[in-house]
Short mmCIF file of C-alpha atoms in Angstrom, two decimals:
data_model
loop_
_atom_site.label_atom_id
_atom_site.label_comp_id
_atom_site.label_asym_id
_atom_site.label_seq_id
_atom_site.Cartn_x
_atom_site.Cartn_y
_atom_site.Cartn_z
CA ASP A 1 -10.03 -1.28 27.71
CA ILE A 2 -8.89 -4.15 30.05
CA VAL A 3 -8.87 -3.02 33.41
CA MET A 4 -6.49 -4.17 36.14
CA THR A 5 -6.90 -3.64 39.29
CA GLN A 6 -4.00 -4.07 42.13
CA SER A 7 -4.76 -4.85 46.13
CA PRO A 8 -3.12 -3.55 47.90
CA ASP A 9 -1.30 -0.21 46.55
CA SER A 10 1.54 -0.74 49.14
CA LEU A 11 2.66 -3.24 51.65
CA ALA A 12 5.12 -4.33 54.44
CA VAL A 13 6.20 -7.35 55.05
CA SER A 14 9.20 -8.55 57.42
CA LEU A 15 12.25 -9.94 55.78
CA GLY A 16 11.63 -14.38 55.56
CA GLU A 17 7.90 -13.51 55.49
CA ARG A 18 5.42 -14.20 52.97
CA ALA A 19 4.22 -11.14 50.59
CA THR A 20 0.44 -11.42 48.94
CA ILE A 21 -0.29 -9.11 45.61
CA ASN A 22 -3.10 -9.39 43.87
CA CYS A 23 -4.68 -8.18 40.24
CA LYS A 24 -7.92 -8.43 39.03
CA SER A 25 -9.10 -8.05 35.35
CA SER A 26 -12.30 -6.12 34.38
CA GLN A 27 -12.91 -9.87 31.91
CA SER A 28 -11.08 -12.94 31.06
CA VAL A 29 -7.79 -12.55 29.13
CA LEU A 30 -7.64 -16.71 29.17
CA ASN A 31 -5.54 -17.02 25.60
CA SER A 32 -8.18 -19.81 23.79
CA SER A 33 -5.47 -21.81 22.10
CA ASN A 34 -3.41 -22.19 24.90
CA ARG A 35 -6.35 -22.04 28.01
CA LYS A 36 -3.70 -19.87 29.59
CA ASN A 37 -4.15 -16.56 31.01
CA SER A 38 -2.45 -13.31 29.26
CA VAL A 39 -1.17 -12.27 32.67
CA ALA A 40 2.40 -11.51 33.51
CA TRP A 41 4.17 -9.84 36.45
CA TYR A 42 7.12 -7.38 36.90
CA GLN A 43 9.38 -5.58 39.08
CA GLN A 44 10.24 -2.16 39.20
CA ARG A 45 13.34 -1.70 41.49
CA PRO A 46 14.39 2.41 42.41
CA GLY A 47 16.07 3.66 39.15
CA GLN A 48 15.97 1.01 36.71
CA PRO A 49 13.35 -0.28 34.24
CA PRO A 50 11.39 -3.16 34.64
CA LYS A 51 11.92 -6.53 34.28
CA LEU A 52 9.71 -9.86 33.78
CA LEU A 53 8.88 -11.91 36.74
CA ILE A 54 6.16 -14.74 35.66
CA TYR A 55 4.22 -14.64 32.20
CA TRP A 56 1.04 -17.14 31.53
CA ALA A 57 -0.16 -16.32 34.88
CA SER A 58 2.48 -18.75 37.00
CA THR A 59 5.45 -19.14 34.74
CA ARG A 60 8.54 -18.29 35.73
CA GLU A 61 11.26 -16.44 33.65
CA SER A 62 14.14 -18.07 33.55
CA GLY A 63 16.61 -16.79 36.22
CA VAL A 64 13.98 -15.68 38.02
CA PRO A 65 14.38 -17.02 41.90
CA ASP A 66 11.88 -19.51 42.88
CA ARG A 67 10.40 -17.84 46.02
CA PHE A 68 8.45 -15.73 43.20
CA SER A 69 4.95 -17.46 42.10
CA GLY A 70 2.25 -16.33 39.99
CA SER A 71 -1.60 -18.08 40.69
CA GLY A 72 -5.21 -17.29 39.64
CA SER A 73 -7.14 -17.92 37.06
CA ALA A 74 -10.99 -16.20 34.76
CA THR A 75 -10.03 -12.71 36.58
CA ASP A 76 -8.11 -13.03 39.62
CA PHE A 77 -4.59 -13.49 39.61
CA THR A 78 -1.43 -12.99 42.66
CA LEU A 79 1.50 -13.04 43.10
CA THR A 80 3.56 -14.63 46.02
CA ILE A 81 7.03 -14.45 47.58
CA SER A 82 7.58 -17.10 49.47
CA SER A 83 10.29 -15.87 51.87
CA LEU A 84 10.74 -11.99 51.12
CA GLN A 85 14.23 -10.66 50.68
CA ALA A 86 16.07 -7.22 51.00
CA GLU A 87 16.24 -6.84 47.34
CA ASP A 88 13.08 -7.41 46.88
CA VAL A 89 11.77 -3.88 47.72
CA ALA A 90 9.69 -2.55 44.82
CA VAL A 91 7.39 -1.82 42.68
CA TYR A 92 5.34 -4.72 41.14
CA TYR A 93 3.07 -4.49 38.03
CA CYS A 94 0.41 -7.07 36.44
CA GLN A 95 -0.10 -6.81 32.99
CA GLN A 96 -2.66 -8.32 30.65
CA TYR A 97 -1.00 -8.98 26.57
CA TYR A 98 -4.65 -10.82 25.94
CA SER A 99 -5.72 -7.77 23.48
CA SER A 100 -4.61 -4.27 22.93
CA PRO A 101 -4.29 -2.13 24.40
CA TYR A 102 -2.00 -4.15 27.24
CA THR A 103 -2.65 -2.40 30.32
CA PHE A 104 -1.54 -2.49 33.54
CA GLY A 105 -2.11 -2.43 36.83
CA GLN A 106 -1.56 0.98 39.04
CA GLY A 107 1.72 -0.53 40.99
CA THR A 108 1.77 -2.19 44.16
CA LYS A 109 4.74 -0.84 46.17
CA LEU A 110 6.46 -3.56 48.56
CA GLU A 111 8.39 -2.88 51.13
CA ILE A 112 10.25 -4.00 54.44
CA LYS A 113 9.03 -3.89 57.66
CA GLU B 1 23.51 -10.91 25.49
CA VAL B 2 19.86 -8.43 24.45
CA HIS B 3 20.43 -4.97 24.56
CA LEU B 4 18.35 -2.42 24.03
CA VAL B 5 19.50 0.66 23.84
CA GLU B 6 17.34 4.04 23.94
CA SER B 7 18.39 7.41 22.11
CA GLY B 8 16.53 10.85 21.47
CA GLY B 9 14.81 12.38 24.18
CA GLY B 10 15.14 15.63 25.69
CA LEU B 11 13.51 18.78 26.68
CA VAL B 12 10.87 19.69 23.60
CA GLN B 13 8.29 22.14 24.01
CA PRO B 14 4.50 21.49 24.09
CA GLY B 15 3.79 21.74 20.50
CA GLY B 16 7.22 20.46 19.05
CA SER B 17 8.26 17.08 17.93
CA LEU B 18 11.32 14.28 18.75
CA ARG B 19 11.60 11.04 16.92
CA LEU B 20 13.12 8.37 19.89
CA SER B 21 15.48 5.65 18.68
CA CYS B 22 16.08 2.15 19.79
CA ALA B 23 19.28 0.66 19.31
CA ALA B 24 18.44 -3.67 19.92
CA SER B 25 21.89 -5.94 19.75
CA GLY B 26 22.52 -9.57 21.37
CA PHE B 27 19.02 -11.12 19.33
CA ALA B 28 17.58 -11.35 15.89
CA PHE B 29 15.54 -8.49 15.99
CA SER B 30 13.49 -8.32 12.45
CA SER B 31 12.24 -11.87 14.12
CA TYR B 32 10.38 -9.73 16.94
CA TRP B 33 8.16 -7.87 17.38
CA MET B 34 8.48 -4.13 19.49
CA HIS B 35 7.22 -2.08 21.52
CA TRP B 36 7.35 1.49 23.35
CA VAL B 37 5.95 1.93 26.87
CA ARG B 38 6.63 4.89 28.99
CA GLN B 39 6.14 5.40 32.09
CA ALA B 40 5.32 9.72 33.63
CA PRO B 41 7.61 10.72 36.66
CA GLY B 42 6.47 8.37 39.68
CA LYS B 43 3.62 7.41 38.09
CA GLY B 44 2.78 3.73 36.38
CA LEU B 45 3.97 2.52 33.02
CA VAL B 46 1.25 2.67 30.32
CA TRP B 47 1.87 0.35 26.48
CA VAL B 48 1.81 3.25 23.96
CA SER B 49 2.28 1.42 20.60
CA HIS B 50 4.10 -1.30 19.16
CA ILE B 51 4.80 -3.11 15.68
CA ASN B 52 4.96 -6.32 14.45
CA THR B 53 9.01 -7.69 12.48
CA VAL B 54 8.40 -6.10 9.37
CA GLY B 55 6.52 -3.28 10.06
CA SER B 56 3.77 -4.20 8.25
CA THR B 57 1.38 -3.61 11.78
CA THR B 58 1.62 -0.78 13.81
CA THR B 59 -1.98 -0.01 17.19
CA TYR B 60 -1.29 2.91 19.39
CA ALA B 61 -2.92 3.72 22.12
CA ASP B 62 -5.55 6.39 22.24
CA SER B 63 -3.66 8.93 24.03
CA VAL B 64 -1.02 9.03 20.98
CA LYS B 65 -3.14 8.07 18.06
CA GLY B 66 -2.48 10.54 15.03
CA ARG B 67 0.04 11.98 16.83
CA PHE B 68 3.27 9.30 17.68
CA THR B 69 4.16 7.06 14.93
CA ILE B 70 5.54 3.78 15.54
CA SER B 71 8.62 2.48 12.91
CA ARG B 72 11.54 0.40 12.69
CA ASP B 73 14.54 -0.62 10.55
CA ASN B 74 15.59 -4.03 10.42
CA ALA B 75 18.85 -3.31 8.68
CA GLN B 76 19.60 -1.52 11.13
CA ASN B 77 18.03 -3.32 14.14
CA THR B 78 16.60 -0.12 15.03
CA LEU B 79 13.20 0.82 16.48
CA TYR B 80 12.04 4.22 15.84
CA VAL B 81 9.49 6.20 17.20
CA GLU B 82 8.03 9.81 15.90
CA MET B 83 6.16 12.13 18.10
CA ASN B 84 4.50 14.99 17.16
CA SER B 85 2.12 17.33 18.74
CA LEU B 86 3.66 17.09 22.05
CA ARG B 87 1.88 17.62 25.11
CA ALA B 88 2.51 18.18 28.85
CA GLU B 89 1.30 15.06 29.67
CA ASP B 90 3.97 13.09 26.83
CA THR B 91 6.12 14.42 29.77
CA ALA B 92 7.63 10.53 30.43
CA VAL B 93 9.97 7.85 30.24
CA TYR B 94 10.46 5.85 27.34
CA TYR B 95 11.32 2.71 27.31
CA CYS B 96 10.89 0.43 24.00
CA VAL B 97 10.91 -3.03 24.67
CA ARG B 98 11.01 -6.68 23.20
CA GLU B 99 7.96 -9.12 22.71
CA GLY B 100 8.80 -12.43 23.28
CA VAL B 101 6.08 -13.76 25.09
CA THR B 102 4.76 -10.93 26.96
CA MET B 103 7.55 -8.11 27.25
CA ASP B 104 10.39 -10.28 28.14
CA TYR B 105 13.04 -6.91 27.93
CA TRP B 106 13.44 -3.55 28.59
CA GLY B 107 15.41 -0.55 27.99
CA GLN B 108 16.81 1.26 30.87
CA GLY B 109 14.71 3.94 28.51
CA THR B 110 15.44 8.17 27.89
CA LEU B 111 13.50 11.22 28.92
CA VAL B 112 11.36 13.32 26.82
CA THR B 113 10.20 16.48 29.20
CA VAL B 114 7.64 18.22 27.33
CA SER B 115 7.82 22.10 28.95
CA SER B 116 7.82 25.56 28.09
#
């Protein structure tokens, strides 16, 4: 199984500041057919189901604010929130969909400082 | 608008069975692979199972293999999971999820509690 490891486990950032969450996969998740990395990022607000933010490591889902961006390659990936808003308080998960079982990172809890 | 509505959760004793349903609307259900993902209270997300568009291919997490069975009824736009030999560690909110490029739409979830 591919293990996805996020860092940090929790993060406190001031409003308007940048938040960065990292995710490392235990092996390559590069899709050979399109040369894209099979990594997604989800946001889960308290009491809500997860919401897809980013797929193919860097493609923003429709309707997601452009302050959210994804980057990375090989086995290291990053979710960046460029200017933190109050509504961004949530737990964020990375996920690989390269191969079954489709594993998630353990989650990063983002709070306001 | 895509809607996924899970039902069938509840309290069940260890060793018992439960069948969850997910009613889908707002999209061509028969054209999408579907998943079940679960989340134990206060814990992270764990993929459980998925099924292809016609129900001929199914895959399971090792933790539920042999105990859970995923299925679908495309005429009724409904996804199911039959859960047998339930254990305390199966206690979780179970989400029904559509697969676009990846898991793009999630239901609100249904809580399954396994306890005596």
